PDB file of C-alpha atoms in Angstrom:
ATOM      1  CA  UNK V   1     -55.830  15.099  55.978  1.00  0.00           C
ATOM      2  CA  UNK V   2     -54.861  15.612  52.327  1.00  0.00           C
ATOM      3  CA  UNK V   3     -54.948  12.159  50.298  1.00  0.00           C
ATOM      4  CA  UNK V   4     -51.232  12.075  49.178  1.00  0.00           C
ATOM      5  CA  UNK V   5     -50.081  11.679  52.335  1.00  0.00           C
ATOM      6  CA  UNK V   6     -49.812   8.599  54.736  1.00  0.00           C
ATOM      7  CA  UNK V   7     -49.556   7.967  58.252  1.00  0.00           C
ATOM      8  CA  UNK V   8     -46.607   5.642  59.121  1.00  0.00           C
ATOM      9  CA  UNK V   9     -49.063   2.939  59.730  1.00  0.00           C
ATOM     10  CA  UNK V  10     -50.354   2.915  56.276  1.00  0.00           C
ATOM     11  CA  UNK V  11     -47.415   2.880  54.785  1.00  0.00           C
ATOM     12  CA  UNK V  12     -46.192  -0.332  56.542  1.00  0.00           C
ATOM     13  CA  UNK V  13     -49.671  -1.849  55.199  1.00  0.00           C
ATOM     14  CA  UNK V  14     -48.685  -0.814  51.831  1.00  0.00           C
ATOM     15  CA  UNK V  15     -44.963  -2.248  52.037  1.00  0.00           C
ATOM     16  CA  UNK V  16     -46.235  -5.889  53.563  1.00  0.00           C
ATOM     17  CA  UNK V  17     -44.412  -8.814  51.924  1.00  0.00           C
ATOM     18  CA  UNK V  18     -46.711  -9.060  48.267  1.00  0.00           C
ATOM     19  CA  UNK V  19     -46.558 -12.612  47.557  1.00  0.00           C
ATOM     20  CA  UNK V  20     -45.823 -11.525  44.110  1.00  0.00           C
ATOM     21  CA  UNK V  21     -42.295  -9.654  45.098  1.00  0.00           C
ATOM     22  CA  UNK V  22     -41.189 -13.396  46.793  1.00  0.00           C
ATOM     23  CA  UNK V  23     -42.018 -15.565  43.973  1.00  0.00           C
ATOM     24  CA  UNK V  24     -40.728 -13.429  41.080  1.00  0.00           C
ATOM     25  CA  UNK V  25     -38.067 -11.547  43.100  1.00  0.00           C
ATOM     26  CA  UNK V  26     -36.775 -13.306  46.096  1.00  0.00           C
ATOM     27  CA  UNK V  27     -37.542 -10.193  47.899  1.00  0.00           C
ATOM     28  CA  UNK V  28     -39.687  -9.853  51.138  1.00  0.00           C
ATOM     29  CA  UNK V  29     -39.488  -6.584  54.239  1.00  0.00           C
ATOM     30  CA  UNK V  30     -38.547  -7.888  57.693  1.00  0.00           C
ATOM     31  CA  UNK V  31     -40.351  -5.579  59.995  1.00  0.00           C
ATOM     32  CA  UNK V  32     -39.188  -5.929  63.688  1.00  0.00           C
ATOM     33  CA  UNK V  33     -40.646  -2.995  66.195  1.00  0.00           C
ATOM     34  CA  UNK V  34     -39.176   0.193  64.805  1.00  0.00           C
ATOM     35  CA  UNK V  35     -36.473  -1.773  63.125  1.00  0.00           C
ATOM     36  CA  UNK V  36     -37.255  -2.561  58.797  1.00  0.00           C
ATOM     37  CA  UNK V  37     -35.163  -5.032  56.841  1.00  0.00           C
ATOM     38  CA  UNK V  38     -35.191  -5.649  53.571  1.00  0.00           C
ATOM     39  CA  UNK V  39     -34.636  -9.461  52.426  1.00  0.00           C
ATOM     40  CA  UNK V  40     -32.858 -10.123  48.967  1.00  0.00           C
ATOM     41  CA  UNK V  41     -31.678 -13.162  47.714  1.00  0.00           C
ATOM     42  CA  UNK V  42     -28.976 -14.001  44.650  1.00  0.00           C
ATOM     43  CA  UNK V  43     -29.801 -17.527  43.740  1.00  0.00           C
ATOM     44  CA  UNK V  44     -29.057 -19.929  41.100  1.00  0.00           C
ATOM     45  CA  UNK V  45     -27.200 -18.395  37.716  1.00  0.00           C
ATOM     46  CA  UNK V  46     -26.364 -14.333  37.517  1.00  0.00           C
ATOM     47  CA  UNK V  47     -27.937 -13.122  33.936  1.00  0.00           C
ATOM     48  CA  UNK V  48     -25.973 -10.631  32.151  1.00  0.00           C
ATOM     49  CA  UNK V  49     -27.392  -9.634  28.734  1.00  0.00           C
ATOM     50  CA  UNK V  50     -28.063 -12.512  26.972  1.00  0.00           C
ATOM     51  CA  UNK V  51     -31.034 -14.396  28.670  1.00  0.00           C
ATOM     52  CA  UNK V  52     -30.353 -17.898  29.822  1.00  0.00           C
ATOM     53  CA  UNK V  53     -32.852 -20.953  28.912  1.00  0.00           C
ATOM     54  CA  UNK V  54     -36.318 -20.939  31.049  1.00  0.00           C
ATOM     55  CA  UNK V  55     -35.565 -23.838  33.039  1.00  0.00           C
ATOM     56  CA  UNK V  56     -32.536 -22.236  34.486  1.00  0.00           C
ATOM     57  CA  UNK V  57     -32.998 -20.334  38.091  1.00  0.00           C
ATOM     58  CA  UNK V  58     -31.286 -16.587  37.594  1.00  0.00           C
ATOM     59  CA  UNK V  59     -31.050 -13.413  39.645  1.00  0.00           C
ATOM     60  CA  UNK V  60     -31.673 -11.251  36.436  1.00  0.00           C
ATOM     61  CA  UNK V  61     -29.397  -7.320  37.494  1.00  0.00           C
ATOM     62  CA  UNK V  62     -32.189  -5.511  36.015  1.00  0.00           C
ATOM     63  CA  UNK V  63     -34.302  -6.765  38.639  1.00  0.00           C
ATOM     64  CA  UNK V  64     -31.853  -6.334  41.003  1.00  0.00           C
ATOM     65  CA  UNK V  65     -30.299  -2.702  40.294  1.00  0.00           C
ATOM     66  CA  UNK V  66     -33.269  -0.849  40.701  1.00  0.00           C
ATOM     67  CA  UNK V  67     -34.380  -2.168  43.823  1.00  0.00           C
ATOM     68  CA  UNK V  68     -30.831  -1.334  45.391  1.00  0.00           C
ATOM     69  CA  UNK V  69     -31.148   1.889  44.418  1.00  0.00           C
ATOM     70  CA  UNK V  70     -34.964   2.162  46.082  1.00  0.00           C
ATOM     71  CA  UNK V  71     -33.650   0.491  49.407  1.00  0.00           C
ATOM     72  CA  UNK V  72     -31.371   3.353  49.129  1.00  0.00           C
ATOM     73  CA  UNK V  73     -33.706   6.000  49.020  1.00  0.00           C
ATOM     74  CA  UNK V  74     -36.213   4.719  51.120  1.00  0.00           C
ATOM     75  CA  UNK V  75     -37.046   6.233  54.581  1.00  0.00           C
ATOM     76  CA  UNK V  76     -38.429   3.190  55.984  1.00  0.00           C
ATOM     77  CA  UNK V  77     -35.655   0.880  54.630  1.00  0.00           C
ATOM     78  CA  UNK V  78     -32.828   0.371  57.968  1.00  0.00           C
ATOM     79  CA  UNK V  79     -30.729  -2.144  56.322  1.00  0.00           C
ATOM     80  CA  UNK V  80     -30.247  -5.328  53.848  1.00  0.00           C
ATOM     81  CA  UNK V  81     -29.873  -8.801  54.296  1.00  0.00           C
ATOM     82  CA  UNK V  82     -28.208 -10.384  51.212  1.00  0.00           C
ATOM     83  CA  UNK V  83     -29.156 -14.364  50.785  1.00  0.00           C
ATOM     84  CA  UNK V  84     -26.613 -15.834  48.450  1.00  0.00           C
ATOM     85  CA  UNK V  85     -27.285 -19.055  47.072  1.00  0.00           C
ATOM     86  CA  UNK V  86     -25.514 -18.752  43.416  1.00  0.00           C
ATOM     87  CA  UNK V  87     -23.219 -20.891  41.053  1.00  0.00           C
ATOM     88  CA  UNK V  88     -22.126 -17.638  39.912  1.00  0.00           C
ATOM     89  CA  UNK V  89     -22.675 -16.007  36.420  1.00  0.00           C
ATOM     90  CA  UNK V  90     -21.962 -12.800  34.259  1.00  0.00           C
ATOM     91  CA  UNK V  91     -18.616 -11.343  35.597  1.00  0.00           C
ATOM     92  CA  UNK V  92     -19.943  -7.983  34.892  1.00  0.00           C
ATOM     93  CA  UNK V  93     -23.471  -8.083  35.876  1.00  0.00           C
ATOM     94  CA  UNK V  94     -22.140  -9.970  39.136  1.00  0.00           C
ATOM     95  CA  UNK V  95     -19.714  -7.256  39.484  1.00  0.00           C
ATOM     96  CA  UNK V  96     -22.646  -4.385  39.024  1.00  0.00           C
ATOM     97  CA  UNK V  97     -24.785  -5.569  41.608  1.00  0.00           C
ATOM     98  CA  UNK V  98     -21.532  -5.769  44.424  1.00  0.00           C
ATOM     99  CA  UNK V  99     -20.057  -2.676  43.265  1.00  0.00           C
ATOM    100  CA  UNK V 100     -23.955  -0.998  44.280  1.00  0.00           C
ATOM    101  CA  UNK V 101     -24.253  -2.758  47.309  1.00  0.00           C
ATOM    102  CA  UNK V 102     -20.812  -1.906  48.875  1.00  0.00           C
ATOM    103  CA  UNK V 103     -21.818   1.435  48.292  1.00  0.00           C
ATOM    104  CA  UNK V 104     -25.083   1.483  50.297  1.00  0.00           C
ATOM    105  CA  UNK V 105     -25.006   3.879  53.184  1.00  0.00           C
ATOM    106  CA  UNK V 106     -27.357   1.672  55.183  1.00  0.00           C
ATOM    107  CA  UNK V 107     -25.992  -1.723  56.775  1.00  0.00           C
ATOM    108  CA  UNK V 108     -25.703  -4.428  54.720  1.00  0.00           C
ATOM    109  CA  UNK V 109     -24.630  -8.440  55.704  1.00  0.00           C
ATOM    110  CA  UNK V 110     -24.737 -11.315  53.826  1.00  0.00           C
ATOM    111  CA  UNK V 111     -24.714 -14.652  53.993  1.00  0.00           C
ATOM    112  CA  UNK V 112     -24.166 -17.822  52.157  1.00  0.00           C
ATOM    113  CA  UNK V 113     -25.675 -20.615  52.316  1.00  0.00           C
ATOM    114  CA  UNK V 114     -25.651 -23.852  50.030  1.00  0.00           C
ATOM    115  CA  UNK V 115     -23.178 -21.957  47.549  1.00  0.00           C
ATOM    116  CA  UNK V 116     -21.214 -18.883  46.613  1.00  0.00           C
ATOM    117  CA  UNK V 117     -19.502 -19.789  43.747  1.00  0.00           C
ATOM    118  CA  UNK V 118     -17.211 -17.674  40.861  1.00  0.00           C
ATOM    119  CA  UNK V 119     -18.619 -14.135  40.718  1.00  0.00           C
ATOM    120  CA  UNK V 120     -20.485 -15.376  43.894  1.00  0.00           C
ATOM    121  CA  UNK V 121     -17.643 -14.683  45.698  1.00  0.00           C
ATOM    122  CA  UNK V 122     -17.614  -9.887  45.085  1.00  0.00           C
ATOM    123  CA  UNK V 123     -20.968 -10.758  45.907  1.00  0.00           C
ATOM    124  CA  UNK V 124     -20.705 -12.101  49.485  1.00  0.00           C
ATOM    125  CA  UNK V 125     -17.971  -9.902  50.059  1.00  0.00           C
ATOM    126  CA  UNK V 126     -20.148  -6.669  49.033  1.00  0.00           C
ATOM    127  CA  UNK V 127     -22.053  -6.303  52.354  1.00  0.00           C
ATOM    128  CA  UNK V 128     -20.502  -4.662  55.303  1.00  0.00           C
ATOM    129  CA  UNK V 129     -20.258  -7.581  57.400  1.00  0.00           C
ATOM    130  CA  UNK V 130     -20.546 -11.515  56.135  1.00  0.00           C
ATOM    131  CA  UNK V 131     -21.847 -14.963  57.196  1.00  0.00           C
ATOM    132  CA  UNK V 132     -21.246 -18.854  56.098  1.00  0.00           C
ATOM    133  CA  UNK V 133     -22.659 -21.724  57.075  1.00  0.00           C
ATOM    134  CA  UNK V 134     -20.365 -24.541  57.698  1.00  0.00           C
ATOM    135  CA  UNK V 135     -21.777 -26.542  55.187  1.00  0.00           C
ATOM    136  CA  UNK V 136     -21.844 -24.142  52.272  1.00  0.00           C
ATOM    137  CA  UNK V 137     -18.771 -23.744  49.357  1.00  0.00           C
ATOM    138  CA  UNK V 138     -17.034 -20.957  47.643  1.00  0.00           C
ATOM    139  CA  UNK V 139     -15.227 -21.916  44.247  1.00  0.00           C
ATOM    140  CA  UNK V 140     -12.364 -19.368  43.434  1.00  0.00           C
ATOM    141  CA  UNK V 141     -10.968 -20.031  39.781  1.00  0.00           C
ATOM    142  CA  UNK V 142     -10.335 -17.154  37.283  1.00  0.00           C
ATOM    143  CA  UNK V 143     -12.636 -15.807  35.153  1.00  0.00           C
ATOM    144  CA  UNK V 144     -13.918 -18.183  32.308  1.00  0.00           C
ATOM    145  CA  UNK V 145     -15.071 -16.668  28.507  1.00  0.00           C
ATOM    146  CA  UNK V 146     -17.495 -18.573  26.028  1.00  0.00           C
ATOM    147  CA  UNK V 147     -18.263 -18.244  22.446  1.00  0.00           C
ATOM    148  CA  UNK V 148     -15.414 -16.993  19.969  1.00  0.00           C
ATOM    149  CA  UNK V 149     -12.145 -16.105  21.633  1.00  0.00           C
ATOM    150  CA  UNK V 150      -9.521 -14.405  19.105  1.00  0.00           C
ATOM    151  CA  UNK V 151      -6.152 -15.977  19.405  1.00  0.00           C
ATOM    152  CA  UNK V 152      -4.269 -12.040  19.781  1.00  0.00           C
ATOM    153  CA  UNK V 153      -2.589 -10.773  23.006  1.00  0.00           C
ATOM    154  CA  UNK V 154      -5.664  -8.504  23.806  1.00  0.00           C
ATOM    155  CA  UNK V 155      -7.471 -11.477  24.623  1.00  0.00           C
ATOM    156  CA  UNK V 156      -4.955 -12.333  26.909  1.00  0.00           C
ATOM    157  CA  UNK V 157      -4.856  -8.327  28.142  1.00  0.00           C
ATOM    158  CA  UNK V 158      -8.528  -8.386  28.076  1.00  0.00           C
ATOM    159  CA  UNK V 159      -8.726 -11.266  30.819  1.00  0.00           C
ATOM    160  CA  UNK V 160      -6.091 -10.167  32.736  1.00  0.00           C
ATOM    161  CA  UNK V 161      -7.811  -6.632  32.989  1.00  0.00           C
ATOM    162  CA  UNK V 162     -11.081  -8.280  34.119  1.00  0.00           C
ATOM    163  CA  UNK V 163      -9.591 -10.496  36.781  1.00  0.00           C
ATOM    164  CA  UNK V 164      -8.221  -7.684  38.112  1.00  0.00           C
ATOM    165  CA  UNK V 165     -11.515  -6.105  38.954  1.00  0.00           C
ATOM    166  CA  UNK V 166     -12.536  -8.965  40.683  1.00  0.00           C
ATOM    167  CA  UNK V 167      -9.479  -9.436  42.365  1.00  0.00           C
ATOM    168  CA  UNK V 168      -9.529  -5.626  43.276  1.00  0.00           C
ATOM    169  CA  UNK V 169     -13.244  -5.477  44.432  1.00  0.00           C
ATOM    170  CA  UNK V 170     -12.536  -9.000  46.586  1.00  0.00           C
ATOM    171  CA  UNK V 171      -9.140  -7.956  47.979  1.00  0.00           C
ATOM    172  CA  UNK V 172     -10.992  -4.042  49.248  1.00  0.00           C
ATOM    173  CA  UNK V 173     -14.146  -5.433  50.345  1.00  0.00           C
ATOM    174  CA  UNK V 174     -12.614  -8.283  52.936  1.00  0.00           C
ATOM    175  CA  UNK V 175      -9.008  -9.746  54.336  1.00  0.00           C
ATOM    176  CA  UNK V 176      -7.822 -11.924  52.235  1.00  0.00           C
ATOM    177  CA  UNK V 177      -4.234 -10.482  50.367  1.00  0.00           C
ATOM    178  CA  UNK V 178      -4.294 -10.308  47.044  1.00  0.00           C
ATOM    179  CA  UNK V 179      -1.434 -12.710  46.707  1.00  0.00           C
ATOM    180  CA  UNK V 180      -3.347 -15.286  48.509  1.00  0.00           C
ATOM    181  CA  UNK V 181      -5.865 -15.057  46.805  1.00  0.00           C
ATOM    182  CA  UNK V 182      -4.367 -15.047  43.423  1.00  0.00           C
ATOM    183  CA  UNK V 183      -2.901 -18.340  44.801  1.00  0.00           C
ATOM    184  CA  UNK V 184      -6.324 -20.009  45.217  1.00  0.00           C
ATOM    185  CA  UNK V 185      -7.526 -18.906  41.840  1.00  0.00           C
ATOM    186  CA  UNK V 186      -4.420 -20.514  40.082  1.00  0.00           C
ATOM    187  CA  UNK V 187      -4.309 -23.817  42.225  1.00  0.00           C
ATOM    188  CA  UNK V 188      -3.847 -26.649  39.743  1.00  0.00           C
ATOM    189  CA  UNK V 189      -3.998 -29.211  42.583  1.00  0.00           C
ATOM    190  CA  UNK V 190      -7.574 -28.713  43.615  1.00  0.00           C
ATOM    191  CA  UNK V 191      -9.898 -29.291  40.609  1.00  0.00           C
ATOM    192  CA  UNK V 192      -9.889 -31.754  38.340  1.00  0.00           C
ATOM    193  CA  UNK V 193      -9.329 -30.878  34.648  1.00  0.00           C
ATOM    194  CA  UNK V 194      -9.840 -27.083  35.818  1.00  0.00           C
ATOM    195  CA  UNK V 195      -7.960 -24.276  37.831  1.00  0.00           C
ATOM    196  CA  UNK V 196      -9.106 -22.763  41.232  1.00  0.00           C
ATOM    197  CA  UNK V 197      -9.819 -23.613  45.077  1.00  0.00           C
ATOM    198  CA  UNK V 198     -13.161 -24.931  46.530  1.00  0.00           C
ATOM    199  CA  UNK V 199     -12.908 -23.561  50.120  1.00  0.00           C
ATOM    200  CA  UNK V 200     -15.629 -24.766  52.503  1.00  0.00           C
ATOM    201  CA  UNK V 201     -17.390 -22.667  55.468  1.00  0.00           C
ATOM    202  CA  UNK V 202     -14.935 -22.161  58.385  1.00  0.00           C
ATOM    203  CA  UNK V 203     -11.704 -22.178  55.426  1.00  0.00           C
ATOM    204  CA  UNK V 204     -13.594 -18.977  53.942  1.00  0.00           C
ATOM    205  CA  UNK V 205     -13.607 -17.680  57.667  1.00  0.00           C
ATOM    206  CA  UNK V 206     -10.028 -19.086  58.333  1.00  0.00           C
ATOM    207  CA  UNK V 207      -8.846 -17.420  54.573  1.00  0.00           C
ATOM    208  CA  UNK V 208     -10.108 -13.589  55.491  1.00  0.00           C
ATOM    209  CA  UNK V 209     -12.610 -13.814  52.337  1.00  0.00           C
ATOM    210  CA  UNK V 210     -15.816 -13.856  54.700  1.00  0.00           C
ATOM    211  CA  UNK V 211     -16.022 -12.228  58.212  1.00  0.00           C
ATOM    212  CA  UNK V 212     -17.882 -15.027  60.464  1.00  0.00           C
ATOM    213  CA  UNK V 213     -19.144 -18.653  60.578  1.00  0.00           C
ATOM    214  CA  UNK V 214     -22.877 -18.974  61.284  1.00  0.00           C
ATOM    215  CA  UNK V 215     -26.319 -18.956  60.181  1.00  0.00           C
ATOM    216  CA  UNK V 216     -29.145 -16.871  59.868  1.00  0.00           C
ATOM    217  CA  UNK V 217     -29.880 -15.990  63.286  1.00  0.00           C
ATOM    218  CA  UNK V 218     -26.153 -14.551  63.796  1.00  0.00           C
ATOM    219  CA  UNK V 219     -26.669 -12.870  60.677  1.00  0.00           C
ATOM    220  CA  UNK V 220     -30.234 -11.039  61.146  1.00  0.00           C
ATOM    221  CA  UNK V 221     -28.617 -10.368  65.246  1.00  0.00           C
ATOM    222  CA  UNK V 222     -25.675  -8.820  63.615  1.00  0.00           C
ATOM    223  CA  UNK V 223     -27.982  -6.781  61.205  1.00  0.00           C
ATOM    224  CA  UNK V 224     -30.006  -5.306  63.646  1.00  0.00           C
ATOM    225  CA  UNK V 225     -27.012  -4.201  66.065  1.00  0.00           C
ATOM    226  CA  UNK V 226     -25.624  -2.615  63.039  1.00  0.00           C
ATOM    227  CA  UNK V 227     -28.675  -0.754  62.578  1.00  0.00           C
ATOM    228  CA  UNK V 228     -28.924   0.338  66.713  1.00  0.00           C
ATOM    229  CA  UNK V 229     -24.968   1.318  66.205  1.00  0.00           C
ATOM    230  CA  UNK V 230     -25.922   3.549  62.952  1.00  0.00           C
ATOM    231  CA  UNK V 231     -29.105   5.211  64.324  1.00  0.00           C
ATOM    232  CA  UNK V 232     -27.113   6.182  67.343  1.00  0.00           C
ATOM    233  CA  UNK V 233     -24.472   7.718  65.042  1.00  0.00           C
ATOM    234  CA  UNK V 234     -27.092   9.869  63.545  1.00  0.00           C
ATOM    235  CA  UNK V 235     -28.053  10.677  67.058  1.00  0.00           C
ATOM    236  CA  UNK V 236     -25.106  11.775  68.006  1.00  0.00           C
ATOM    237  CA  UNK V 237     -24.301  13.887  64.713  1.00  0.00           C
TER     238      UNK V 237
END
């Protein structure tokens, strides 16, 4: 047998959970009979390009990006499962990583659980089919800029362009109108000294922004039926 190639059997070996990928990554292969999921989890703070202080917990996209694009390509890859504990983060690193997972050809869910906060929110929506648990919270408030903001009317057009996007990407990817949602992000009656909606589990449900209320064994259920539907599809075709 020549030495570049593998039997199916070594390759699993080789593509075990590496202790490694979970502790630096949040990343770990589900293997289920003939059935392959790959685990990958957004926690804590999205980096963009300017790193954030070492005690802070971040989902870094160049991390994140490249392993998208290999769960894409790989043959042995049948779907994600997206793990979304996050307070939010860079608008357009946040927006990078949902815009690449919506357009995976393989099925995708998410779920969130503890938080999916801000940018959080294109995130959870990204996947084909989302989860909440009834304890976890979504904050919806428009998009927030630090450092030195120029007091011209292209700040004001810059803003409005980027809220778009997210509006947009959130309004396409689930059922929530964009008028409604436009309504929670400019609440004034919800937050104090800010501007937005906290909606928690079922209201996310109840809203159209997430598909279903439950936890991880709904979600990984739902995952694999997707994965039975799409291999029949391919079947069939």
């Amino acid at each position: 047998m020549d030495k570049n190639i593998k039997t199916n059997e070594q390759n699993k070996n080789d593509e075990k959970a590496d202790p490694q990928e979970v502790k630096e990554y949040g990343q770990v292969t589900i293997d289920k009979e003939d059935d392959r999921i790959h685990c990958l989890t957004i926690i804590g703070q999205v980096e963009g390009h300017v790193c954030l202080p070492q005690q802070n917990k971040t989902t870094k996209y160049e991390h994140v990006l490249p392993q998208l694009a290999s769960i894409e390509e790989s043959d042995s890859i049948d779907g994600l499962l997206l793990l979304l504990n996050t307070v939010g983060g860079d608008v357009e690193a946040g927006l990078a990583i949902a815009e690449m997972i919506a357009s995976l050809s393989k099925p995708t869910v998410s779920i969130v659980l503890g938080g999916g906060h801000s940018i959080g929110v294109p995130l959870a929506v990204s996947t084909k089919y989302s989860f909440i648990v009834p304890s976890s919270t979504m904050t919806i408030h428009p998009v927030r800029m630090s450092g030195t903001v120029i007091g011209v009317p292209q700040t004001f057009e810059y803003f409005d362009k980027m809220q778009d996007r997210i509006v947009d990407f959130i309004t396409r990817n689930s059922k929530i109108s964009r008028d409604r949602l436009k309504q929670l992000m400019l609440d004034t009656g919800k937050l104090a000294k800010d501007v937005g909606t906290i909606i928690v589990g079922e209201e996310a449900v109840e809203e159209g922004i997430i598909d279903e209320l439950g936890g991880i064994d709904k979600a990984i259920k739902k995952l694999y039926d997707m994965i039975e539907e799409n291999k029949k599809e391919g079947e069939e075709s």
